[in-house]
C-alpha cells in the first residue's frame, strides 16, 4: 500500500486521548485546591498535597498537559489537511506525542515531590526543561517539515498561529530557563533580582499569549470554518490581526510587575501595549462572528459548535478584562486578589477549554470513523454544566476580588490599615465555596465528555487509525 | 407566561418615547435611589467589620453618576442592538431594539432594590438568579421582538451577551479607578 496517499492520524488520536486524561487530572487537582482553600485540613499534613505543591501541579497539568496535548494533536491534524500532505515524519510525530506526555508527567510529579525552580509556569527543574526543549524542537521539525513539503501554495492562517506558537515558545522557554546546574535537581538562574523578574514575566505573559492564545487561535481558525462550512470572513483581516498580535504581545509582560522595583518606563510601555492589544484580539473576534453568520442552523445540529461560539465570547471578555487590569489604578486594586484568578479562569475555562472541547467533539467522530457523537444530549448537558460552572466561578471571584482589593488597602482616620489579614481571609470563604461549586460543575462536564467520546469510539466499527485519502489540490493552487 | 408577555409587547402599538418615559425611565430610577439610601444610611459591608458609610454629598454624587451611567448604558445598548440587527435581524427597527433592552433590563432594574442592603455577598446571592433570568430573556425576546428566526436569534443573543458582560466588566474597572482616586472607600494609595 502506498502510504503517501493517506493522512496519518494515529499520533493525533493518542494525543486527544491524553488531552482528556490530563483534563481530568488537572481539573480534579484544581477542584481539590479549591476545596483546600475552604477546608484546609484536606491536606492531611501530607507534604505532597499541600496547597503550595498542588497549585503548580494544577497549573502545569492543565496548561501543558491538557492544553499542550490538545495543541499538538490539532496542529498535527490540521497542518496535514491545510497542506494536502502527510505529516513530515510520522515516527518523529509519535516521539513528540509520547515525549511530551513523559516530560509533563515527570515534571508535575517532581513538583509534588518539592523540586521546583519557583518561576511561575516554568517551575520544572533543569533536566525536565532540557527534555521538554528537545521534544518541542522535534515538534517544530514535524510541523515546519510538513509545511515545507506542502502541495498547496498558500499557507492557511491557522498554520501561521501554530508556527508562532512553536517558534516563540521555544525562544521563551530556553531564554527564561537559562541556568547553571550544580546538581541533578538544582540550578542557579543566570538572571538576578529585577532582571530575573522581567525575564520571568516576559516569559509568563507570552506563555499566556502564545501558548494559551496563539495556539488556540490556530485551533480555532481551523475548526470554526470547518464547522460552519464557510470560509473565514476576511482572510486579510486574520493575517493583519496575526502580525499585530505577534508584535504587540511580546511587550506586555511587565504589566505583571506594576509597582515593583522594575523601571517605570517598562511598566508604562506594558500598559500602553496591553491596551493596544484589544485591537488585534477584537479583530479576531469580529472575524469569527462574521464567519459564523450564515451558518445559522449549525448551532442546533452541531453540539461542538456551541462550545466554539461561546469560547469566542469569553475570548472577547478576557482580552478586554486583561488590558483593563493592566491599567495601574485598576491593578493596584486587583493585584494580590482573586480578581486575577477570576480573569485567568475566564480565559482558561471559557476560552481555552471551551474551544478545545468544541474542536474535540468535532474531530473525534471523524478520527474513529463514527457517523456522529454517541450522544448529542450528553454533549448538550456538558455544554450547560460548563457554561454555568465558568459563570459561577468568575462571578464569585469578581466579588471576592473586589472585597479583598478594598480591604487590602482600606485605612482608617489615623492612617492605619482597617483590616487584618485574617479578616480578609474570613470574608472570602463564601466566595471560595461558590468557586468550588463552579469548578465541580466544570469538572463533571469534562467527565461526561470523556464518557461520551469513549462510547463514540466503542460504537464505531472501524479499526484505528481510520485512513483518509489526501484529496487533489485545486488546479491553480499547486505549488 | 414570559413568552406570552413578550408576544403581547411585540403586538402592541407604542412609540419608543412612550416606552421609555412611561416605563423604563422609572425603572432606571430604582437602582440609584436604592443605592443612595443604602450607601448613606447602611453603608457597604464587605463581610466583616463595620460597613463603609458614605457622606451625604458623596452618596448623592455617586447616585447621580450611577443614574447617568444607566441611562447612557440603556441607549448605547439599544443602538448596539440596532447595529447588530443589520446582520442578524434585517427587519428590526430602532423601536424594536428599545423593546429588547426594556425587556432584558427590567428584572435587573427591579433587582436594584438590593442596593438598599449593600453587602457584597447579599448582592451576589440575589443578583445571580436575576442576571440568569435576564440572560434567558435575551434569547427569548430577540426572535419575537426583532422579527427574526430562532437560529439567528441565538447568534445575536450570544453577541449581545458578550457586549453586555464586557460593559459590566468595564463598570467594575471604572469603579476601581474611582476608588483609587478618592471616591468611595478610604484607601491608602
Ligand atoms: C475544574 C476546573 C478548575 C478549577 C476548580 C480550578 C481551580 C483553581 C484554583 C483553586 C487555583 C488557585 C487559585 C489561588 O491560588 O487562589 C487555580 C489556579 C490556576 N488555574 Fe485553575 N482550575 C480549574 C481549571 C483550570 C484550567 C482548565 C486552566 C488552564 C487551562 C487553569 C489554569 C490555572 C492557572 C494559570 C492558575 C494560576 C492563577 C494565578 O496565578 O493567578 N485552571 N485554579
Ligand atoms: C489582551 C489580552 C490580555 C491582557 C492585556 C491581559 C492582562 C493581564 C493582567 C494585567 C494580569 C494581572 C497581572 C497581575 O496583576 O499580576 C493578567 C493575569 C493573567 N492573565 Fe491575562 N490578559 C490578557 C488575556 C489573557 C488570556 C486570553 C488568558 C488565558 C487564558 C490570560 C491569562 C492570564 C493568567 C494565567 C494570569 C495570571 C498570571 C499570574 O500567575 O499572576 N490572560 N493578565
XYZ file of C-alpha atoms and ligand atoms in Angstrom:
754
model
C 0.000 0.000 0.000
C 1.303 3.439 -0.868
C 1.090 5.252 2.462
C 1.787 8.625 0.943
C -1.723 8.962 -0.398
C -3.207 8.878 3.131
C -3.076 11.292 6.045
C -1.569 9.923 9.231
C -3.634 10.477 12.353
C -2.562 7.871 14.881
C -0.457 10.321 16.944
C -3.415 12.733 16.941
C -5.747 10.054 18.308
C -3.281 9.219 21.060
C -2.821 12.900 21.938
C -6.568 13.513 22.135
C -6.847 10.568 24.499
C -4.083 12.157 26.621
C -5.822 15.543 26.450
C -8.885 14.103 28.141
C -6.829 12.283 30.764
C -4.964 15.492 31.590
C -8.236 17.410 31.688
C -9.494 15.071 34.370
C -6.223 15.020 36.333
C -5.622 18.768 36.102
C -9.166 19.887 36.791
C -9.525 17.430 39.676
C -6.366 18.929 41.123
C -7.957 22.391 40.638
C -11.092 21.258 42.428
C -9.007 19.790 45.231
C -7.096 23.058 45.563
C -10.351 24.967 45.688
C -11.510 22.597 48.434
C -8.309 23.112 50.400
C -8.965 26.833 50.425
C -12.216 26.258 52.315
C -11.271 23.070 54.169
C -7.559 23.405 54.927
C -7.471 20.099 56.809
C -7.818 18.379 53.430
C -4.046 18.363 53.075
C -3.928 15.760 55.891
C -0.445 17.025 56.713
C 0.928 15.219 53.672
C 3.588 17.471 52.169
C 2.911 16.305 48.592
C -0.656 17.539 48.550
C -0.295 20.796 50.430
C -1.603 23.860 48.600
C 1.878 25.107 47.747
C 2.768 21.940 45.835
C -0.619 21.095 44.399
C -1.058 24.564 42.896
C 1.851 24.381 40.433
C 0.838 20.763 39.791
C -2.587 22.063 38.741
C -1.309 24.912 36.565
C 1.260 22.755 34.781
C -1.087 19.802 34.348
C -3.834 21.916 32.787
C -1.671 24.260 30.716
C 0.975 21.851 29.442
C -0.775 18.501 29.903
C -4.287 19.392 28.781
C -3.584 22.488 26.669
C -0.292 21.242 25.241
C -1.602 17.824 24.188
C -4.649 19.430 22.578
C -2.470 21.918 20.696
C -0.035 19.312 19.378
C -2.907 16.976 18.424
C -4.776 19.624 16.461
C -1.598 21.000 14.905
C -0.755 17.544 13.542
C -4.296 17.089 12.292
C -4.824 20.465 10.685
C -1.403 21.049 9.173
C -1.898 17.934 7.009
C -5.370 18.985 5.892
C -4.346 22.543 5.092
C -1.183 21.428 3.254
C -2.668 18.395 1.485
C 0.256 16.254 2.504
C 1.112 13.543 5.036
C 2.999 14.558 8.201
C 6.661 15.160 7.504
C 7.792 12.318 9.756
C 5.052 10.237 11.379
C 7.667 8.481 13.525
C 9.012 11.734 14.899
C 5.405 12.813 15.487
C 4.994 9.780 17.717
C 8.219 10.642 19.523
C 6.792 14.119 20.150
C 3.448 12.759 21.320
C 4.950 10.304 23.803
C 7.884 12.507 24.782
C 5.523 15.324 25.690
C 3.496 13.057 27.969
C 6.597 11.744 29.715
C 8.091 15.234 30.086
C 4.962 16.741 31.591
C 4.240 13.714 33.782
C 7.752 13.627 35.223
C 7.652 17.402 35.618
C 4.394 17.566 37.545
C 5.359 14.570 39.674
C 8.618 16.273 40.604
C 6.663 19.381 41.618
C 4.660 17.290 44.063
C 7.940 15.959 45.436
C 9.054 19.507 46.054
C 11.530 20.068 43.218
C 10.783 23.474 41.776
C 12.655 26.354 40.193
C 9.892 28.629 41.641
C 9.393 30.559 38.395
C 5.651 30.574 37.779
C 4.604 28.363 34.819
C 8.306 27.455 34.414
C 8.622 25.530 37.663
C 10.204 22.391 36.199
C 13.833 21.840 37.159
C 16.528 21.882 34.501
C 16.629 18.199 33.439
C 12.903 18.316 32.629
C 13.386 21.676 30.907
C 16.042 20.182 28.644
C 13.836 17.203 27.801
C 10.863 19.472 27.082
C 13.022 21.669 24.853
C 14.134 18.668 22.799
C 10.555 17.455 22.364
C 9.404 20.953 21.435
C 12.096 21.362 18.787
C 11.089 17.972 17.354
C 7.500 19.237 17.244
C 8.823 22.191 15.241
C 10.643 19.859 12.844
C 7.493 17.815 12.186
C 5.343 20.906 11.781
C 7.620 23.019 9.619
C 8.750 19.926 7.714
C 5.129 19.317 6.772
C 4.695 22.941 5.764
C 7.833 22.782 3.651
C 6.616 19.696 1.779
C 3.117 21.049 1.254
C 1.336 20.527 -2.045
C -0.777 23.655 -1.886
C 0.689 27.099 -2.376
C -0.988 29.392 0.210
C -0.196 28.822 3.888
C -3.515 28.821 5.676
C -3.797 31.241 8.617
C -4.141 28.537 11.300
C -0.607 27.479 10.406
C 0.692 30.982 10.986
C -0.625 30.808 14.521
C 0.680 27.308 15.216
C 4.017 28.362 13.728
C 4.200 31.385 16.024
C 3.335 29.161 18.958
C 6.218 26.831 18.175
C 8.882 29.468 17.499
C 8.013 31.866 20.292
C 7.536 29.211 22.973
C 10.893 27.661 22.065
C 12.540 31.068 22.447
C 10.764 31.893 25.718
C 11.318 28.504 27.278
C 15.024 28.459 26.522
C 15.785 32.065 27.468
C 13.773 32.070 30.677
C 15.161 28.769 31.903
C 18.834 29.536 31.272
C 20.584 28.370 34.409
C 23.843 26.900 35.653
C 23.223 23.445 37.132
C 25.044 22.476 40.296
C 23.333 19.144 40.883
C 20.877 16.873 39.081
C 17.928 18.625 40.630
C 19.031 22.189 41.185
C 20.463 25.090 39.181
C 21.253 28.784 39.582
C 19.337 31.056 37.215
C 21.617 33.291 35.155
C 19.495 36.377 35.907
C 19.191 38.061 39.228
C 16.878 40.426 41.049
C 14.664 42.704 38.986
C 16.120 41.335 35.738
C 15.059 37.867 36.730
C 11.545 39.150 37.349
C 11.415 40.954 33.995
C 12.606 37.912 32.058
C 10.227 35.685 34.014
C 7.179 37.787 33.152
C 8.304 38.301 29.597
C 8.072 34.515 29.544
C 4.972 34.411 31.741
C 2.769 36.660 29.720
C 3.896 35.295 26.401
C 3.139 31.834 27.688
C -0.382 33.225 28.004
C -0.096 34.998 24.659
C 1.423 32.272 22.549
C 0.537 29.055 24.371
C -2.932 29.904 25.653
C -3.856 32.287 22.846
C -1.914 31.938 19.565
C -2.010 28.150 19.620
C -5.690 28.056 20.456
C -6.406 30.639 17.756
C -4.760 28.245 15.311
C -7.103 25.532 16.530
C -9.991 27.919 16.274
C -9.179 29.103 12.739
C -9.135 25.527 11.553
C -12.227 24.300 13.389
C -14.676 27.149 13.050
C -14.752 27.467 9.238
C -14.947 23.665 9.023
C -17.859 23.507 11.437
C -19.626 26.438 9.843
C -18.931 25.103 6.357
C -17.877 28.585 5.263
C -14.522 30.263 4.593
C -13.064 32.765 7.065
C -14.991 36.015 6.642
C -11.952 38.180 5.943
C -8.765 36.304 5.327
C -6.849 39.560 5.069
C -8.090 40.713 8.482
C -6.990 37.444 10.027
C -3.445 37.866 8.721
C -3.226 41.554 9.695
C -4.509 40.681 13.169
C -1.896 37.942 13.355
C 1.037 40.301 12.803
C -0.404 42.968 15.082
C -0.919 40.291 17.708
C 2.624 38.923 17.485
C 4.190 42.338 17.541
C 2.174 43.691 20.458
C 2.073 40.699 22.793
C 5.807 40.457 23.207
C 5.900 43.820 25.064
C 3.252 43.390 27.698
C 4.948 41.161 30.305
C 5.828 43.920 32.795
C 2.121 44.593 33.484
C 2.520 41.688 35.909
C 5.084 43.770 37.791
C 3.270 47.068 38.333
C 4.512 48.993 41.369
C 7.611 46.842 41.789
C 11.279 47.781 41.552
C 11.485 47.444 37.768
C 11.982 50.635 35.712
C 8.919 52.843 35.498
C 9.036 53.234 31.720
C 8.786 49.465 31.325
C 5.517 49.438 33.242
C 4.227 52.257 31.072
C 5.204 50.539 27.825
C 3.497 47.364 29.031
C 0.375 49.299 29.948
C 0.139 51.039 26.570
C 0.833 47.867 24.610
C -1.741 45.969 26.682
C -4.413 48.466 25.697
C -3.396 48.303 22.036
C -3.732 44.542 22.278
C -7.502 44.893 22.406
C -7.428 45.717 18.682
C -5.988 42.502 17.238
C -7.908 40.456 19.804
C -11.227 42.010 18.941
C -10.477 41.992 15.215
C -10.143 38.225 15.510
C -13.376 38.053 17.439
C -15.179 40.115 14.804
C -13.815 37.872 12.086
C -15.120 34.867 13.980
C -18.551 36.363 14.466
C -18.843 37.193 10.777
C -17.580 33.757 9.731
C -20.337 32.182 11.774
C -23.097 34.292 10.326
C -24.921 32.375 7.709
C -24.334 29.032 9.373
C -27.407 29.699 11.485
C -28.817 26.207 11.778
C -25.487 24.639 12.788
C -25.867 25.637 16.417
C -28.830 23.352 16.768
C -27.363 20.426 14.884
C -23.700 20.522 15.934
C -23.034 20.391 19.688
C -19.344 21.202 19.205
C -20.143 24.478 17.504
C -21.917 25.788 20.623
C -18.679 25.448 22.528
C -16.715 27.276 19.870
C -19.225 30.139 19.705
C -19.185 30.582 23.471
C -15.390 30.373 23.539
C -15.333 33.492 21.369
C -17.468 35.377 23.895
C -15.053 34.529 26.671
C -12.092 35.318 24.451
C -13.540 38.770 23.889
C -14.300 39.135 27.575
C -10.879 38.120 28.864
C -8.980 40.142 26.273
C -10.994 43.151 27.383
C -10.593 42.464 31.078
C -6.831 41.886 30.708
C -5.999 45.335 29.311
C -8.215 46.825 31.991
C -6.256 45.013 34.693
C -3.076 46.359 33.113
C -4.134 49.936 33.922
C -2.140 50.858 37.000
C -5.008 52.227 39.044
C -7.055 49.094 38.423
C -4.074 46.831 39.036
C -3.358 48.368 42.419
C -6.757 47.016 43.499
C -6.802 43.742 41.556
C -3.243 42.526 42.114
C -2.902 40.096 45.056
C -6.616 39.296 44.857
C -8.966 36.693 43.428
C -9.824 39.103 40.637
C -6.663 37.933 38.845
C -7.556 34.283 39.390
C -11.053 35.002 38.034
C -9.532 36.634 34.942
C -7.252 33.626 34.474
C -10.121 31.177 34.519
C -12.437 33.216 32.342
C -9.672 32.827 29.770
C -8.602 29.300 30.665
C -12.037 27.747 31.121
C -14.233 29.992 28.998
C -11.847 30.369 26.088
C -9.172 27.618 26.074
C -11.191 24.739 27.468
C -14.341 25.628 25.503
C -12.592 25.865 22.150
C -10.754 22.609 22.895
C -13.977 20.815 23.827
C -15.676 22.108 20.684
C -12.797 21.014 18.497
C -12.535 17.566 20.056
C -16.281 16.948 19.718
C -15.824 17.822 16.066
C -12.717 15.717 15.433
C -13.309 12.517 17.382
C -16.186 11.083 15.302
C -14.069 11.649 12.184
C -10.949 10.170 13.747
C -12.638 6.985 14.930
C -14.797 6.636 11.833
C -18.151 7.064 13.574
C -21.093 8.744 11.887
C -21.539 11.142 14.765
C -21.216 11.515 18.501
C -22.570 8.750 20.713
C -24.930 11.211 22.386
C -25.709 14.788 21.439
C -27.814 15.050 24.555
C -24.836 14.355 26.814
C -22.819 16.915 24.885
C -25.583 19.448 25.451
C -25.664 18.698 29.162
C -21.888 19.123 29.180
C -22.306 22.486 27.491
C -24.720 23.813 30.101
C -22.728 22.406 33.026
C -19.562 24.010 31.699
C -21.229 27.347 30.985
C -22.875 27.558 34.400
C -19.650 26.367 36.005
C -17.455 29.029 34.477
C -20.007 31.786 35.156
C -20.361 30.826 38.813
C -16.572 30.587 39.057
C -15.812 34.043 37.714
C -18.714 35.872 39.348
C -17.639 34.505 42.736
C -14.071 35.645 42.195
C -15.035 39.103 40.956
C -16.972 39.668 44.149
C -14.274 38.192 46.320
C -11.528 40.044 44.435
C -13.204 43.409 44.844
C -13.782 42.809 48.555
C -10.163 41.724 49.016
C -8.854 44.640 46.960
C -10.667 47.218 49.039
C -9.837 45.522 52.322
C -6.143 45.208 51.435
C -5.893 48.966 51.057
C -8.560 50.479 53.318
C -7.206 52.750 56.043
C -8.887 54.452 58.983
C -8.730 58.119 60.019
C -5.323 57.576 61.636
C -3.847 56.028 58.504
C -3.781 52.524 59.985
C -4.886 49.545 57.890
C -8.526 48.876 58.717
C -8.476 45.123 58.177
C -6.167 42.364 59.265
C -5.128 39.513 57.005
C -7.408 37.151 58.926
C -10.381 39.479 58.359
C -9.748 39.314 54.641
C -9.411 35.530 54.646
C -12.679 35.135 56.541
C -14.501 37.382 54.100
C -13.542 35.264 51.117
C -14.799 31.941 52.474
C -18.332 32.055 50.999
C -16.984 33.032 47.577
C -14.477 30.224 47.675
C -17.292 27.770 48.327
C -19.061 29.201 45.327
C -15.952 28.823 43.176
C -15.632 25.224 44.310
C -19.218 24.598 43.182
C -18.494 26.188 39.797
C -15.298 24.184 39.414
C -17.052 20.917 40.233
C -19.685 21.632 37.599
C -16.965 22.252 35.058
C -15.135 19.075 36.038
C -18.268 16.911 35.881
C -18.908 18.254 32.377
C -15.446 17.115 31.355
C -16.125 13.666 32.820
C -19.354 13.394 30.816
C -17.434 14.355 27.709
C -14.829 11.664 28.285
C -17.562 9.065 28.661
C -19.312 10.327 25.531
C -16.104 10.154 23.499
C -15.331 6.684 24.791
C -18.767 5.454 23.726
C -18.337 7.129 20.348
C -15.135 5.179 19.907
C -16.706 1.932 21.126
C -19.642 2.423 18.742
C -17.503 2.759 15.648
C -16.902 -0.356 13.583
C -13.586 0.847 12.211
C -10.119 -0.305 13.091
C -7.899 2.573 14.112
C -6.349 4.509 12.532
C -9.019 5.401 10.020
C -7.360 6.001 6.660
C -8.289 9.243 4.939
C -7.163 9.797 1.376
C -5.388 13.053 0.601
C -7.577 14.958 -1.859
C -6.283 16.506 -5.053
C -5.181 20.123 -4.863
C -7.465 22.542 -6.660
C -5.854 23.474 -10.001
C -4.099 26.819 -9.754
C -3.205 26.307 -6.105
C -0.495 23.716 -6.669
C 2.934 24.559 -5.513
C -46.057 33.444 30.747
C -42.828 35.170 29.803
C -43.280 34.134 26.179
C -46.834 35.490 26.227
C -45.818 38.865 27.625
C -43.101 39.226 25.029
C -45.585 38.382 22.282
C -48.019 40.899 23.762
C -45.358 43.600 23.710
C -44.467 42.729 20.126
C -48.098 43.121 19.050
C -48.805 46.366 20.902
C -48.697 49.849 19.479
C -46.340 52.308 21.183
C -43.566 54.736 20.339
C -40.023 54.429 21.735
C -40.606 57.648 23.687
C -43.755 56.234 25.272
C -41.961 53.065 26.199
C -39.040 54.934 27.674
C -40.801 57.665 29.633
C -43.804 55.579 30.554
C -41.839 52.619 31.799
C -38.042 52.278 31.581
C -37.236 55.701 32.969
C -38.969 54.919 36.257
C -37.385 51.534 36.463
C -33.948 53.020 35.888
C -34.523 55.244 38.893
C -34.757 52.252 41.232
C -31.065 51.271 41.449
C -29.589 54.767 42.008
C -32.225 55.749 44.556
C -31.816 52.484 46.453
C -28.055 52.854 46.205
C -28.247 56.324 47.710
C -30.213 55.153 50.737
C -28.084 52.059 51.113
C -24.733 53.861 50.888
C -25.696 56.717 53.119
C -27.765 55.037 55.815
C -26.488 51.480 55.922
C -23.061 51.599 54.300
C -21.322 48.965 52.168
C -20.453 45.901 54.173
C -17.600 43.855 52.808
C -18.312 40.868 55.001
C -16.504 41.713 58.209
C -16.083 44.832 60.341
C -18.213 47.998 60.262
C -19.921 48.929 56.998
C -18.299 51.747 54.999
C -20.675 54.729 55.336
C -20.519 57.466 52.718
C -21.257 61.146 53.356
C -24.429 62.789 52.047
C -22.744 64.694 49.210
C -20.690 61.729 48.143
C -23.725 59.433 48.138
C -25.730 61.921 46.080
C -22.884 62.384 43.622
C -22.410 58.650 43.166
C -26.150 58.079 42.793
C -26.399 60.768 40.100
C -23.408 59.418 38.238
C -24.860 55.922 38.512
C -28.183 57.135 37.127
C -26.495 58.842 34.174
C -24.402 55.751 33.509
C -27.520 53.564 33.468
C -29.321 55.924 31.085
C -26.291 56.051 28.808
C -25.951 52.277 29.019
C -29.598 51.871 28.111
C -29.323 53.976 24.960
C -25.960 52.604 23.906
C -27.277 49.058 24.251
C -30.355 49.917 22.177
C -28.190 51.427 19.447
C -25.865 48.427 19.576
C -28.810 46.096 19.136
C -29.956 48.098 16.145
C -26.433 47.941 14.745
C -26.107 44.194 15.307
C -29.518 43.578 13.797
C -28.217 44.533 10.336
C -26.576 41.111 10.329
C -28.968 39.087 12.416
C -32.398 40.644 12.077
C -32.708 42.843 8.997
C -36.383 43.553 9.636
C -35.867 45.097 13.089
C -36.336 48.819 13.712
C -34.919 51.063 16.405
C -38.211 50.779 18.230
C -37.815 47.010 18.394
C -34.305 47.455 19.734
C -35.700 49.595 22.543
C -38.236 46.929 23.313
C -35.480 44.319 23.695
C -33.438 46.460 26.079
C -36.553 47.175 28.071
C -37.420 43.522 28.438
C -33.876 42.449 29.270
C -33.170 45.196 31.795
C -36.483 45.100 33.656
C -35.505 42.331 36.122
C -32.084 43.902 36.660
C -33.534 47.319 37.421
C -36.096 45.813 39.781
C -33.269 43.841 41.383
C -31.603 47.209 42.009
C -33.724 47.314 45.172
C -30.982 45.076 46.581
C -28.799 48.190 46.849
C -30.849 49.116 49.929
C -28.823 46.479 51.739
C -25.341 46.976 50.281
C -23.493 43.824 51.191
C -21.319 42.197 48.527
C -22.332 38.656 49.447
C -26.028 39.577 49.541
C -25.685 41.115 46.085
C -24.033 38.030 44.630
C -26.751 35.798 46.037
C -29.689 37.979 44.990
C -28.418 39.257 41.667
C -27.074 35.975 40.226
C -30.517 34.457 39.583
C -31.736 37.828 38.328
C -28.926 38.018 35.795
C -29.644 34.439 34.785
C -33.256 35.451 34.140
C -32.117 38.415 32.059
C -29.806 36.112 30.150
C -32.784 33.912 29.355
C -34.818 36.970 28.337
C -32.152 37.970 25.808
C -32.643 34.712 23.954
C -36.409 34.578 24.451
C -37.114 38.119 23.315
C -34.838 38.570 20.317
C -36.578 36.270 17.812
C -40.007 37.664 18.667
C -39.296 41.350 19.099
C -36.713 41.669 16.346
C -38.753 39.546 13.930
C -36.016 37.109 13.088
C -35.827 33.332 13.129
C -34.871 31.309 16.177
C -31.408 30.261 14.974
C -30.259 33.739 14.055
C -31.702 34.947 17.325
C -29.375 32.651 19.251
C -26.350 34.074 17.460
C -27.473 37.605 18.085
C -28.148 36.694 21.720
C -24.565 35.478 22.107
C -23.189 38.684 20.634
C -25.393 40.773 22.871
C -24.451 38.712 25.900
C -20.777 39.357 25.097
C -21.433 43.069 24.720
C -23.334 43.360 27.989
C -20.812 41.376 30.017
C -17.982 43.476 28.621
C -19.886 46.597 29.632
C -20.347 45.068 33.080
C -16.616 44.473 33.453
C -15.785 47.987 32.398
C -18.128 49.237 35.114
C -16.036 47.263 37.588
C -12.871 48.813 36.169
C -14.292 52.339 36.265
C -15.303 51.811 39.904
C -11.798 50.633 40.780
C -10.286 53.739 39.174
C -12.772 55.905 41.081
C -11.871 54.271 44.423
C -8.183 54.774 43.798
C -8.854 58.439 43.090
C -10.552 59.022 46.404
C -14.219 58.437 45.603
C -15.850 55.911 47.927
C -13.859 53.905 50.478
C -10.830 55.480 52.150
C -7.892 53.669 50.549
C -4.229 54.149 51.366
C -2.970 54.538 47.804
C -12.349 22.435 37.188
C -11.684 23.349 36.847
C -10.697 24.177 37.628
C -10.674 24.508 38.967
C -11.661 24.126 40.044
C -9.511 25.338 39.176
C -9.126 25.840 40.398
C -8.007 26.608 40.625
C -7.551 27.084 41.911
C -8.260 26.816 43.237
C -6.423 27.805 41.735
C -5.584 28.512 42.803
C -6.030 29.912 42.994
C -5.350 30.596 44.142
O -4.128 30.468 44.297
O -6.037 31.305 44.879
C -6.145 27.812 40.314
C -5.094 28.478 39.721
C -4.832 28.457 38.361
N -5.527 27.710 37.399
Fe -7.184 26.606 37.682
N -8.870 25.489 37.976
C -9.551 24.804 37.011
C -9.233 24.691 35.666
C -8.164 25.325 35.050
C -7.814 25.227 33.655
C -8.564 24.389 32.615
C -6.716 26.032 33.463
C -5.902 26.327 32.207
C -6.048 25.958 31.030
C -6.371 26.606 34.747
C -5.306 27.449 34.962
C -4.939 27.984 36.178
C -3.855 28.938 36.351
C -2.978 29.506 35.230
C -3.804 29.252 37.721
C -2.843 30.226 38.411
C -3.541 31.561 38.533
C -2.699 32.712 39.044
O -1.505 32.525 39.341
O -3.224 33.828 39.156
N -7.256 26.151 35.685
N -7.119 27.059 39.660
C -5.317 41.255 25.685
C -5.120 40.301 26.397
C -4.737 40.244 27.849
C -4.118 41.170 28.656
C -3.628 42.561 28.294
C -4.005 40.566 29.962
C -3.505 41.222 31.078
C -3.358 40.647 32.323
C -3.027 41.358 33.544
C -2.821 42.864 33.657
C -2.943 40.438 34.533
C -2.713 40.708 36.012
C -1.308 40.816 36.389
C -1.146 40.987 37.878
O -1.766 41.872 38.473
O -0.386 40.212 38.440
C -3.174 39.149 33.939
C -3.080 37.945 34.604
C -3.220 36.725 33.961
N -3.779 36.511 32.720
Fe -4.261 37.913 31.379
N -4.522 39.302 29.941
C -4.982 39.065 28.662
C -5.587 37.906 28.206
C -5.478 36.699 28.836
C -5.946 35.439 28.300
C -6.679 35.245 26.989
C -5.574 34.493 29.206
C -5.779 32.990 29.115
C -6.118 32.131 29.071
C -4.885 35.138 30.298
C -4.285 34.508 31.375
C -3.736 35.156 32.461
C -3.074 34.472 33.543
C -2.799 32.964 33.638
C -2.757 35.464 34.508
C -2.161 35.225 35.892
C -0.717 35.367 35.913
C -0.197 35.145 37.321
O 0.053 33.993 37.653
O -0.089 36.101 38.068
N -4.871 36.480 30.052
N -3.447 39.300 32.587
